[in-house]
CSV table of C-alpha atoms and ligand atoms in Angstrom, one decimal:
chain,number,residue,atom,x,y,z
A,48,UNK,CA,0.0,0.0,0.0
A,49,UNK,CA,1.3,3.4,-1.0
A,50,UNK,CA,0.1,6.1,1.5
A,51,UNK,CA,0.1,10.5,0.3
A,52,UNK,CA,-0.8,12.8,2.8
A,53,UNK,CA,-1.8,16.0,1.5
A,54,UNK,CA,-1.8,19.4,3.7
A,55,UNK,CA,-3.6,22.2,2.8
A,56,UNK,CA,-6.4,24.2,4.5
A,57,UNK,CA,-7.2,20.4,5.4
A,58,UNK,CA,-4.9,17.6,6.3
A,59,UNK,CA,-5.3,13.9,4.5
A,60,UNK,CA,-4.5,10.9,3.3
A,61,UNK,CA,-4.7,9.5,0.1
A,62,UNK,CA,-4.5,5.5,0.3
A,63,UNK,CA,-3.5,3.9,-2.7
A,64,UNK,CA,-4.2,-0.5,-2.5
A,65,UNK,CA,-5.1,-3.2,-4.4
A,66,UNK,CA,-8.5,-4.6,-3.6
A,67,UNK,CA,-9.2,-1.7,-0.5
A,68,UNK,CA,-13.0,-1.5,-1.5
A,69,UNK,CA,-13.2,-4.4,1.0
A,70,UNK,CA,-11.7,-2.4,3.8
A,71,UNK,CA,-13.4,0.8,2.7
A,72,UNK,CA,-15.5,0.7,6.6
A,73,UNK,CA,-12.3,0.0,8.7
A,74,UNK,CA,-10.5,3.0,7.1
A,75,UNK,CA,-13.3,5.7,7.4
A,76,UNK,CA,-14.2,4.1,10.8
A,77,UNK,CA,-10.3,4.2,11.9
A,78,UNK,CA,-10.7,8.1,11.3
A,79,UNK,CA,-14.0,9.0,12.1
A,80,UNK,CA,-15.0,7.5,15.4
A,81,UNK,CA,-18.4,9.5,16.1
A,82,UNK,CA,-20.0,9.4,12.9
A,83,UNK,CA,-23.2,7.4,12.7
A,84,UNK,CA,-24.6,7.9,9.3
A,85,UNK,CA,-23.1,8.2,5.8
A,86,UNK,CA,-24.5,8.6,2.2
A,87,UNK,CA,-22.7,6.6,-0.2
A,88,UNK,CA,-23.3,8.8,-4.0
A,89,UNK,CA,-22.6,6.9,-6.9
A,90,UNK,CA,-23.7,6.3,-10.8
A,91,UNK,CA,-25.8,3.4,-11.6
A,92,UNK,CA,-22.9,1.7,-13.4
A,93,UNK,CA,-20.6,2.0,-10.3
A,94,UNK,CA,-23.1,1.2,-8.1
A,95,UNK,CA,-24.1,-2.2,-10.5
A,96,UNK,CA,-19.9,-3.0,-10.2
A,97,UNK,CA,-19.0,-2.1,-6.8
A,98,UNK,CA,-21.6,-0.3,-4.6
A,99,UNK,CA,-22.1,-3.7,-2.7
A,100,UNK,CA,-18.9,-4.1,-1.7
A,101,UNK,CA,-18.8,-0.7,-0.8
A,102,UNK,CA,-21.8,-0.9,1.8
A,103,UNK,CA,-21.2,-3.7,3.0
A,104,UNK,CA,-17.4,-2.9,4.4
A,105,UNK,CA,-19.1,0.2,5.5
A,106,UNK,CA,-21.9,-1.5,7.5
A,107,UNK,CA,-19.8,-3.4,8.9
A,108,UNK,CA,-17.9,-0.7,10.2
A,109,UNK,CA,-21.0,0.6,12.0
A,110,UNK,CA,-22.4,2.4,9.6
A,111,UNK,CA,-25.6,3.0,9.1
A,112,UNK,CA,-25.2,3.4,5.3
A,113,UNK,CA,-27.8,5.0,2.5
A,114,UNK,CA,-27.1,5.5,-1.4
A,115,UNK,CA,-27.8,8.0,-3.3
A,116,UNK,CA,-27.8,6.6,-7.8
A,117,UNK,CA,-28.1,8.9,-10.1
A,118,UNK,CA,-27.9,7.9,-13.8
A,119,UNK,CA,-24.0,7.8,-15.2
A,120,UNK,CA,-22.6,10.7,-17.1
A,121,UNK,CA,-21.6,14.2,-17.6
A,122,UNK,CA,-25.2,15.5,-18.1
A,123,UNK,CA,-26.1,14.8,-14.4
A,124,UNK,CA,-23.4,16.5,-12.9
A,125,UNK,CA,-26.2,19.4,-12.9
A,126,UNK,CA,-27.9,21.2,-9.7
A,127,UNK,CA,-30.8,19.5,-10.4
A,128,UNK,CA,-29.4,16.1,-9.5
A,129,UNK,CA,-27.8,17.6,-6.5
A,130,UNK,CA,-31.0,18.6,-5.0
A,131,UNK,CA,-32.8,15.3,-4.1
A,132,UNK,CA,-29.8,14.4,-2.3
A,133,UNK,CA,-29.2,16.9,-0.3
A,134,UNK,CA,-33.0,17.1,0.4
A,135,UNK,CA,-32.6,13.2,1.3
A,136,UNK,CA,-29.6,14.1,3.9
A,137,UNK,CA,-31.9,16.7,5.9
A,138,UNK,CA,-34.7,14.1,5.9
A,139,UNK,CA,-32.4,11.3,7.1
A,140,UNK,CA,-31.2,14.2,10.1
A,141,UNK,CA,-27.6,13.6,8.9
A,142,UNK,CA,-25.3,16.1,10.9
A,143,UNK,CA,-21.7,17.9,10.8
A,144,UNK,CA,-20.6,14.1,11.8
A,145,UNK,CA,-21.8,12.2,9.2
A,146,UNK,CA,-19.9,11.7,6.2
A,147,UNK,CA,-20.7,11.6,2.1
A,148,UNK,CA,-18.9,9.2,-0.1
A,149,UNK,CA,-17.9,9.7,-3.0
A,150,UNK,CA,-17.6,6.4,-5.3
A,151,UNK,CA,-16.8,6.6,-8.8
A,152,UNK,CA,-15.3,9.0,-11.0
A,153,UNK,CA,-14.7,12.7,-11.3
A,154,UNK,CA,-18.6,13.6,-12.3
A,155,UNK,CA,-19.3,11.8,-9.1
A,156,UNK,CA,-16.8,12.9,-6.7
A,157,UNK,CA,-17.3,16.8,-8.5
A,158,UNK,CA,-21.5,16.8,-7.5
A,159,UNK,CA,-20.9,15.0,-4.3
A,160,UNK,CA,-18.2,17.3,-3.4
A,161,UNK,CA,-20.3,20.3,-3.9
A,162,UNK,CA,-23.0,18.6,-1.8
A,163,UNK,CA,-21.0,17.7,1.1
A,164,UNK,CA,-19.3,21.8,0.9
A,165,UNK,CA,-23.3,23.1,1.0
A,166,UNK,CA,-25.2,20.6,3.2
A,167,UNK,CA,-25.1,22.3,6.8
A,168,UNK,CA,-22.4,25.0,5.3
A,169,UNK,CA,-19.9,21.9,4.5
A,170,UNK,CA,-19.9,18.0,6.0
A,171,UNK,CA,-16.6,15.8,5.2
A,172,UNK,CA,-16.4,13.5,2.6
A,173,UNK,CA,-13.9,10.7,1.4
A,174,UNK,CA,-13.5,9.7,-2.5
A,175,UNK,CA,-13.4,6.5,-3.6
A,176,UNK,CA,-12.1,6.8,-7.1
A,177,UNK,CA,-13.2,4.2,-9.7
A,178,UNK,CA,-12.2,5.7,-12.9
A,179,UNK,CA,-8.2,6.5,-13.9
A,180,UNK,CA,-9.2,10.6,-14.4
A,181,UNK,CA,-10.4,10.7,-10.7
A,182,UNK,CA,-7.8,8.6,-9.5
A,183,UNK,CA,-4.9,10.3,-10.8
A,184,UNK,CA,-6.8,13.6,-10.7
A,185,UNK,CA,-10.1,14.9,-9.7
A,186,UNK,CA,-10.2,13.1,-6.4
A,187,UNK,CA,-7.4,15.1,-4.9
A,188,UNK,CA,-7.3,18.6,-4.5
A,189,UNK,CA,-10.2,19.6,-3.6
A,190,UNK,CA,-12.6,21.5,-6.5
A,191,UNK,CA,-15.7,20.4,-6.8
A,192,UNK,CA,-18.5,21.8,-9.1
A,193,UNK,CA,-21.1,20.8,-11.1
A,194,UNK,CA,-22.1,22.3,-14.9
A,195,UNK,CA,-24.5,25.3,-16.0
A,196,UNK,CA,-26.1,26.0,-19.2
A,197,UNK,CA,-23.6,28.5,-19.9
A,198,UNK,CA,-20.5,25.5,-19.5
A,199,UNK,CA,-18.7,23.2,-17.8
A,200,UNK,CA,-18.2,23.5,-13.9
A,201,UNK,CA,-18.9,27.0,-13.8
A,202,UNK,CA,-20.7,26.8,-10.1
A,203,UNK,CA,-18.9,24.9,-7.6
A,204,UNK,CA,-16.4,25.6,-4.7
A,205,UNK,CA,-13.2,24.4,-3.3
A,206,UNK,CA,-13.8,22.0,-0.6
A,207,UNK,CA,-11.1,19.6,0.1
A,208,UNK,CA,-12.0,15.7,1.0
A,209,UNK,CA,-10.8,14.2,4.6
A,210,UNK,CA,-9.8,11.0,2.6
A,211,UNK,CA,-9.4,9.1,-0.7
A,212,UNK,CA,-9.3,5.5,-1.0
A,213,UNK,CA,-7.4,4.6,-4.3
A,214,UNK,CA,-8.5,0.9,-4.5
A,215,UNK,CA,-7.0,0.5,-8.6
A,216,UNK,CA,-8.4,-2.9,-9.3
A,217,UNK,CA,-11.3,-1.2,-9.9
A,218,UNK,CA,-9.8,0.1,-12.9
A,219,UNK,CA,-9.8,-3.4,-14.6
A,220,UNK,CA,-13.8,-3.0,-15.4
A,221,UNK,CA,-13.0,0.6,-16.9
A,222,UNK,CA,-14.2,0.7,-20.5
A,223,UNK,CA,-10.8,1.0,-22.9
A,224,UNK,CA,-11.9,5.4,-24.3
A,225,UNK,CA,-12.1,5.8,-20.0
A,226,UNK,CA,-8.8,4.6,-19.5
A,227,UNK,CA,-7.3,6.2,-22.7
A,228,UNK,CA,-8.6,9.3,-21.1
A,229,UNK,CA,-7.0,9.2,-17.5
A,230,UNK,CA,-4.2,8.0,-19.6
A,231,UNK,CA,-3.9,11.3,-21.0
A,232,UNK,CA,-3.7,13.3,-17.7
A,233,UNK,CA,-1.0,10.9,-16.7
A,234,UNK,CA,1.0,11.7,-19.2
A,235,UNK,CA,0.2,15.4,-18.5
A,236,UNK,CA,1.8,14.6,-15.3
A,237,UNK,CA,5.0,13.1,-16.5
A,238,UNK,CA,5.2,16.2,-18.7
A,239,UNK,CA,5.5,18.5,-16.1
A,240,UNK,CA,7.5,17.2,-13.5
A,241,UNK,CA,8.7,13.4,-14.1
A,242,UNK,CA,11.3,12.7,-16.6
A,243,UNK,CA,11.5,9.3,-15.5
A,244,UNK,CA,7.7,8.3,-15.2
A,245,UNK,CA,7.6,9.7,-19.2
A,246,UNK,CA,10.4,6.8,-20.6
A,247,UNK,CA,8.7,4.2,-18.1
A,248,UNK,CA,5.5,4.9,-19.8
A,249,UNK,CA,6.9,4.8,-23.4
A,250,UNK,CA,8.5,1.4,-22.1
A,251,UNK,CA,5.6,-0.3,-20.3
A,252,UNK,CA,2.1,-1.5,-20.5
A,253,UNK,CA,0.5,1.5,-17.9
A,254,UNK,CA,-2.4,-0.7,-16.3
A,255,UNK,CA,0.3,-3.4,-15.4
A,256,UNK,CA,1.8,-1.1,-13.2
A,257,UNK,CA,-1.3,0.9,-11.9
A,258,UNK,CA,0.3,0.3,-8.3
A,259,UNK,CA,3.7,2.3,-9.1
A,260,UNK,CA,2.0,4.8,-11.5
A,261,UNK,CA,-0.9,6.4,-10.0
A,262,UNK,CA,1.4,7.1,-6.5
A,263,UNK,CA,3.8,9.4,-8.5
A,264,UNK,CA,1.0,10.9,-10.4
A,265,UNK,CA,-1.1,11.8,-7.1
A,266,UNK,CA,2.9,13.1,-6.2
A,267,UNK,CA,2.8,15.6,-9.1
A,268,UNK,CA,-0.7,16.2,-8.4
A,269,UNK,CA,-0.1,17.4,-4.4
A,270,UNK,CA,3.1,19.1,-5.4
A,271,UNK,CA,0.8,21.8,-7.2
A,272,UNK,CA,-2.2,21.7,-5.3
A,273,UNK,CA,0.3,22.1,-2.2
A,274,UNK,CA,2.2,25.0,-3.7
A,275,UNK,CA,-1.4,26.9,-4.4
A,276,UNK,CA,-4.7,25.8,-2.8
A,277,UNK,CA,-7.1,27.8,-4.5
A,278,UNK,CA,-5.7,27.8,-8.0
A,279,UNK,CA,-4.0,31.3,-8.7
A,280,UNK,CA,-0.3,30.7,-9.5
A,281,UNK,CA,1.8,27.4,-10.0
A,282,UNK,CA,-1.6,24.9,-9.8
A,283,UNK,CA,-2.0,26.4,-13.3
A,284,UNK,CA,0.6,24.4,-14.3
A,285,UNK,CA,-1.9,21.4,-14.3
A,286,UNK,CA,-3.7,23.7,-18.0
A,287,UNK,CA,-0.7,22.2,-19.4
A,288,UNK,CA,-2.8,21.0,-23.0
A,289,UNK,CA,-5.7,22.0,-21.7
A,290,UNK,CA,-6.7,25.5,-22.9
A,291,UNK,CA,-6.8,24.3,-26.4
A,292,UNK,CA,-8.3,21.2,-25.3
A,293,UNK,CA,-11.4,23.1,-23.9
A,294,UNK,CA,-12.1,24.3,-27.3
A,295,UNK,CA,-11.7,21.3,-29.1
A,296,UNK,CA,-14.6,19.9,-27.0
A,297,UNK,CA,-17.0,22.7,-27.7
A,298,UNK,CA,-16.2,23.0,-30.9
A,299,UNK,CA,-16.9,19.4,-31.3
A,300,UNK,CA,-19.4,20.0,-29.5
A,301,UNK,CA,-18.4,16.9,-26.8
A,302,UNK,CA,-18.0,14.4,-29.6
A,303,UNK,CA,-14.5,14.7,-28.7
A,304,UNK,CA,-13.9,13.5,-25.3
A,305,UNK,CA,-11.8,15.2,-22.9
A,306,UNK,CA,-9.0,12.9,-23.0
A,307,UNK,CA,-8.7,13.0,-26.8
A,308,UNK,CA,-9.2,16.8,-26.3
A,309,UNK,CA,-6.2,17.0,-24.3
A,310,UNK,CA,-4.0,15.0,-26.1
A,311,UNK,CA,-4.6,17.4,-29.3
A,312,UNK,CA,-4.1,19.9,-26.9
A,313,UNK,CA,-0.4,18.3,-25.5
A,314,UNK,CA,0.7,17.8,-29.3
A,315,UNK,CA,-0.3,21.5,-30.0
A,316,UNK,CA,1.3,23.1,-27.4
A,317,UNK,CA,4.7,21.2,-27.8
A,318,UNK,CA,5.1,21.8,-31.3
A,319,UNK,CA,4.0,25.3,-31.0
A,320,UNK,CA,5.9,25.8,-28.2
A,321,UNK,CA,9.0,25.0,-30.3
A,322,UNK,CA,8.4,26.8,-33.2
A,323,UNK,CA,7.8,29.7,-31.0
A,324,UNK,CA,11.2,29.0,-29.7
A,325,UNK,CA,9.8,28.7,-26.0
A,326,UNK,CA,11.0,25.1,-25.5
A,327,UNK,CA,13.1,21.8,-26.6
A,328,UNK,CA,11.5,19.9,-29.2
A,329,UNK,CA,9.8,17.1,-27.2
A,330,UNK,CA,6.5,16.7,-29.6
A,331,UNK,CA,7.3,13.3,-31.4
A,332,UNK,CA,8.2,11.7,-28.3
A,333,UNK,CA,4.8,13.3,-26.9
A,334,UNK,CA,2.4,12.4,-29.9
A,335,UNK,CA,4.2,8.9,-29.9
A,336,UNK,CA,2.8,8.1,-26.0
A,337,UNK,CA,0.0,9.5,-26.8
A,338,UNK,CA,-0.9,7.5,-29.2
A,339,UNK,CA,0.4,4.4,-28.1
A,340,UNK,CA,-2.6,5.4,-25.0
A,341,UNK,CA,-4.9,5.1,-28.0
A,342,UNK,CA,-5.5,8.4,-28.1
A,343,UNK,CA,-6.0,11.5,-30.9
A,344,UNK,CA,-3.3,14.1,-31.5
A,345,UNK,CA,-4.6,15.7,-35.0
A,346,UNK,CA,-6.8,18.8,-34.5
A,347,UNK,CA,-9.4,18.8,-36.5
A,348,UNK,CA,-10.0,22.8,-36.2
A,349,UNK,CA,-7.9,25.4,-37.6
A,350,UNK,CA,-6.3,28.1,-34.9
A,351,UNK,CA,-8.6,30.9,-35.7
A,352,UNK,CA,-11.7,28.4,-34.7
A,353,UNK,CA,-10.0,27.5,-31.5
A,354,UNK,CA,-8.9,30.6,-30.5
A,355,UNK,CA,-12.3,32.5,-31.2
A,356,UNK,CA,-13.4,29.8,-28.6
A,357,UNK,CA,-11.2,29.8,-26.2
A,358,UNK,CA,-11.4,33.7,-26.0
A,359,UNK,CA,-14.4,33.0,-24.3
A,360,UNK,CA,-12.9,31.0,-21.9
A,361,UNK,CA,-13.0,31.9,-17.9
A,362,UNK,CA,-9.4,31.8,-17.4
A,363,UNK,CA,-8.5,34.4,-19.5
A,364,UNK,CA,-8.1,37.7,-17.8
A,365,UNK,CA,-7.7,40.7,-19.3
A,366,UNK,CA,-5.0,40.9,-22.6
A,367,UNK,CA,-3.0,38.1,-21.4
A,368,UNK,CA,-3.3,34.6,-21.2
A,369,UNK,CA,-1.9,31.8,-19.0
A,370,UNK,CA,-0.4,29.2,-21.2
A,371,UNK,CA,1.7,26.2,-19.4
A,372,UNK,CA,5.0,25.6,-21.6
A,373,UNK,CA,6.2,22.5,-21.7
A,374,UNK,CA,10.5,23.8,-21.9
A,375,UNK,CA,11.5,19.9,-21.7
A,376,UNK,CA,10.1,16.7,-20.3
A,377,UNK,CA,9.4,17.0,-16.8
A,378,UNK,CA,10.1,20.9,-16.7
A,379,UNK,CA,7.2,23.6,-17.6
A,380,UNK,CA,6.8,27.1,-16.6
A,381,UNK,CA,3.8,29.6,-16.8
A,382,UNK,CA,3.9,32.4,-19.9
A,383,UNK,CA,2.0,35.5,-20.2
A,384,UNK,CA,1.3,35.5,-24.0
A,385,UNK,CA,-0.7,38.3,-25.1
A,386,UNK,CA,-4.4,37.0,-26.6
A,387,UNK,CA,-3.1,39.3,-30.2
A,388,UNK,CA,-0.6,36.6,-30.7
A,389,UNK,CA,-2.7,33.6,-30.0
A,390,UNK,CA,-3.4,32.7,-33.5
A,391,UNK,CA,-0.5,32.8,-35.0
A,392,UNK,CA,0.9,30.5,-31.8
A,393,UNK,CA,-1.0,28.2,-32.4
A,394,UNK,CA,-1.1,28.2,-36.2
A,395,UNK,CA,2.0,26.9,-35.8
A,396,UNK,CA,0.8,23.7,-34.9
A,397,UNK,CA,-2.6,22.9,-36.2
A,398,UNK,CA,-3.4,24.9,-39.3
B,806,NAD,N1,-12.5,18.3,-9.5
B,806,NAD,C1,-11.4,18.3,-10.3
B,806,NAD,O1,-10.3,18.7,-9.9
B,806,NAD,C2,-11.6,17.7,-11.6
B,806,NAD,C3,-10.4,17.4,-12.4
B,806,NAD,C4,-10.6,16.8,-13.6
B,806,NAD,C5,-11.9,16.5,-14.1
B,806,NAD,N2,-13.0,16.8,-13.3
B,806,NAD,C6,-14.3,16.4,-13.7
B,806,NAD,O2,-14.4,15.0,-13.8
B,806,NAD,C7,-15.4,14.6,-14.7
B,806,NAD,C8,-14.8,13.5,-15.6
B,806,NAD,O3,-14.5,12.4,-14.8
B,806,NAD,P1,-14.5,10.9,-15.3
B,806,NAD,O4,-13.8,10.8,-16.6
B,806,NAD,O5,-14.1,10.0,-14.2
B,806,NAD,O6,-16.0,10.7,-15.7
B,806,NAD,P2,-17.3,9.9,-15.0
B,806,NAD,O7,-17.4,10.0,-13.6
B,806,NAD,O8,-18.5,10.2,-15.8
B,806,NAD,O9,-16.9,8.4,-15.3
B,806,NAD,C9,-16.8,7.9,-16.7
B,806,NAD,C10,-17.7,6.7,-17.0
B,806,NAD,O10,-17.0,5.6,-16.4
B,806,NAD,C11,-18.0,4.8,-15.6
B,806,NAD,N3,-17.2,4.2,-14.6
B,806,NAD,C12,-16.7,4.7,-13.5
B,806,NAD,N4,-15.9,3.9,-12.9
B,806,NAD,C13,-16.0,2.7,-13.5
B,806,NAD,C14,-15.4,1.4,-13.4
B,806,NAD,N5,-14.5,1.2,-12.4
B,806,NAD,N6,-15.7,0.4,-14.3
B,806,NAD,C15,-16.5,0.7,-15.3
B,806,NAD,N7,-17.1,1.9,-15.5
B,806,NAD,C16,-16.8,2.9,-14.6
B,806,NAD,C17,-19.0,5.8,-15.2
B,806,NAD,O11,-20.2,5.2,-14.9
B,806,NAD,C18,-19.1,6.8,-16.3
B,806,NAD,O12,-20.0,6.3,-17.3
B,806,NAD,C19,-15.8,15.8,-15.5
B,806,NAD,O13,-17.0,16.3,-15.1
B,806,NAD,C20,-14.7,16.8,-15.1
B,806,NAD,O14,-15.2,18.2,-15.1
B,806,NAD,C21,-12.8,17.3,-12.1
B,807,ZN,ZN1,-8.1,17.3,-17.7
């Protein structure tokens, strides 16, 4: 078992173990003596795979445990499907001791996130990731949100879980575009801060060695989130592919998923990067991981489209944008580059 402890506003421990489902109840019960109730959240796919196992560790621990299904998917990460459960926790009486659990992945631990920050002005709650993304990613650090007409997670706060239990086998039932997807924040990850975990991963089969892989990634992942809580300097970092990748999706209007998204967006900014003379050349060893992941790296959008989009985008402020530079594998810095310049930046790269 690998074990990360995170301190921020909040100090905890990220658990990372083969088969810990099982041992879900001991854990949370170890750590939280007094509480009495907890609401286990989770998709009707997760819950179908693992939601048993889940609640019945957790029962045994004491627990009196309820569930909270809501159909799987992006489009219920929405206020709407927030409300019933937090409804449902006043009915039940469930207090400041109780706890929420998250199982599944990052639309799951996003919405029940949120609810656990609002329900009596903010309960705890542990993740249990099931998917690669929220494993590596969304279940650590502490944003949670949930999506408005208007866009992706545009309502949400920062509210940091009390624990995550990392239990990877659960990655085996993963459908082969969800892993591909994680896939491409790992290799984010070895981008910006691990040489060694990038030529690993252009050696080895990833899911074979889930247990030494997702460790180092949480690493990189707490190394940011550590350095900058709520998200205004060095946890920008973690953009790196992902301005352009926003675009792509809403230009494709979702059809390309985020994972694909962000690999175009990895392949753009490296090459551009370059060309710009802002960094090594690092692209073909990037688009070659990338697509040995099973994963897209040719844009199918010409600059001007994607910038006009991104534009729009909340992180822009001002004339400036943020861009994450990848200089070399396993080194990136933050540049201002003025929004004027955008399109012939990324020209560069895509057309
Ligand atoms: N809070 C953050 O820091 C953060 C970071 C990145 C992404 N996100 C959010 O995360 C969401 C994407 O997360 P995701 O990719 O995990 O999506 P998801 O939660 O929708 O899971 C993807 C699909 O896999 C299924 N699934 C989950 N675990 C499974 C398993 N073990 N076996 C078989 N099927 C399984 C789910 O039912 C779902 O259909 C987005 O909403 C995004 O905005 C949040
Ligand atoms: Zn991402």
């Amino acid at each position: 078992m690998s074990t990360i402890t995170i301190e921020v506003s909040k100090k905890y421990d990220i658990l990372v173990e083969e088969n810990l489902l099982r041992r879900s109840g001991e854990e949370i019960r170890a750590r939280f003596p007094k509480a009495e109730q907890i609401m286990v959240v989770t998709d009707d796919t997760v819950d179908g795979l693992y939601g048993e196992r889940v609640c019945e560790s957790l029962g045994r621990a004491g627990f009196v445990v309820h569930k909270y299904v809501f159909p799987h998917g992006e489009m219920s990460k929405t206020f709407a499907m927030m409300v019933p459960l937090v409804e449902r926790m006043a009915e039940l009486a469930m207090t400041r001791s109780d706890l929420i659990v998250a199982l599944g992945g990052g639309v799951t631990g996003d919405m029940a996130g949120f609810a656990a920050a609002i329900y009596l002005r903010g309960i705890d709650f542990v993740q249990i990731p099931t998917t690669l993304l929220s494993a590596v990613d969304s279940s650590v650090g502490g944003k949670t949100a949930v999506d408005l007409t208007a866009g992706k997670n545009l309502a949400g706060v920062f509210h940091q879980p009390v624990l995550v239990l990392c239990d990877y086998s659960t990655l085996h039932s993963l459908p082969e575009e969800e892993f591909s997807t994680g896939m491409a924040e790992v290799i984010k990850h070895a981008v910006l801060m691990d040489p060694e975990l990038f030529t690993f991963l252009e050696a080895n089969d990833a899911k074979a060695h889930l247990g030494e892989i997702i460790p180092k990634n949480l690493i990189i992942k707490r190394a940011h989130v550590m350095a900058d809580e709520f998200d205004t300097g060095k946890r920008q970092l973690l953009n790196l592919g992902h301005t352009l990748a926003h675009a792509v999706e809403k230009l494709s209007d979702y059809e390309i998923n985020h994972g694909n998204a962000v690999a175009i967006g990895l392949a753009a900014i490296c090459k551009a990067a370059h060309a710009d003379g802002l960094a090594e050349d690092i692209t073909d060893r990037v688009i070659f991981l990338l697509k040995k992941c099973g994963l897209q790296t040719e844009c199918p959008f010409t600059a001007a489209e994607a910038v006009g989009v991104l534009l729009n985008d909340k992180k822009r402020s001002g004339q400036t944008i943020n861009l994450a530079i990848p200089k070399r594998i396993g080194e990136c810095y933050l540049y201002k580059m003025n929004v004027d310049r955008l399109e012939e930046f990324y020209r560069s790269a895509i057309g």
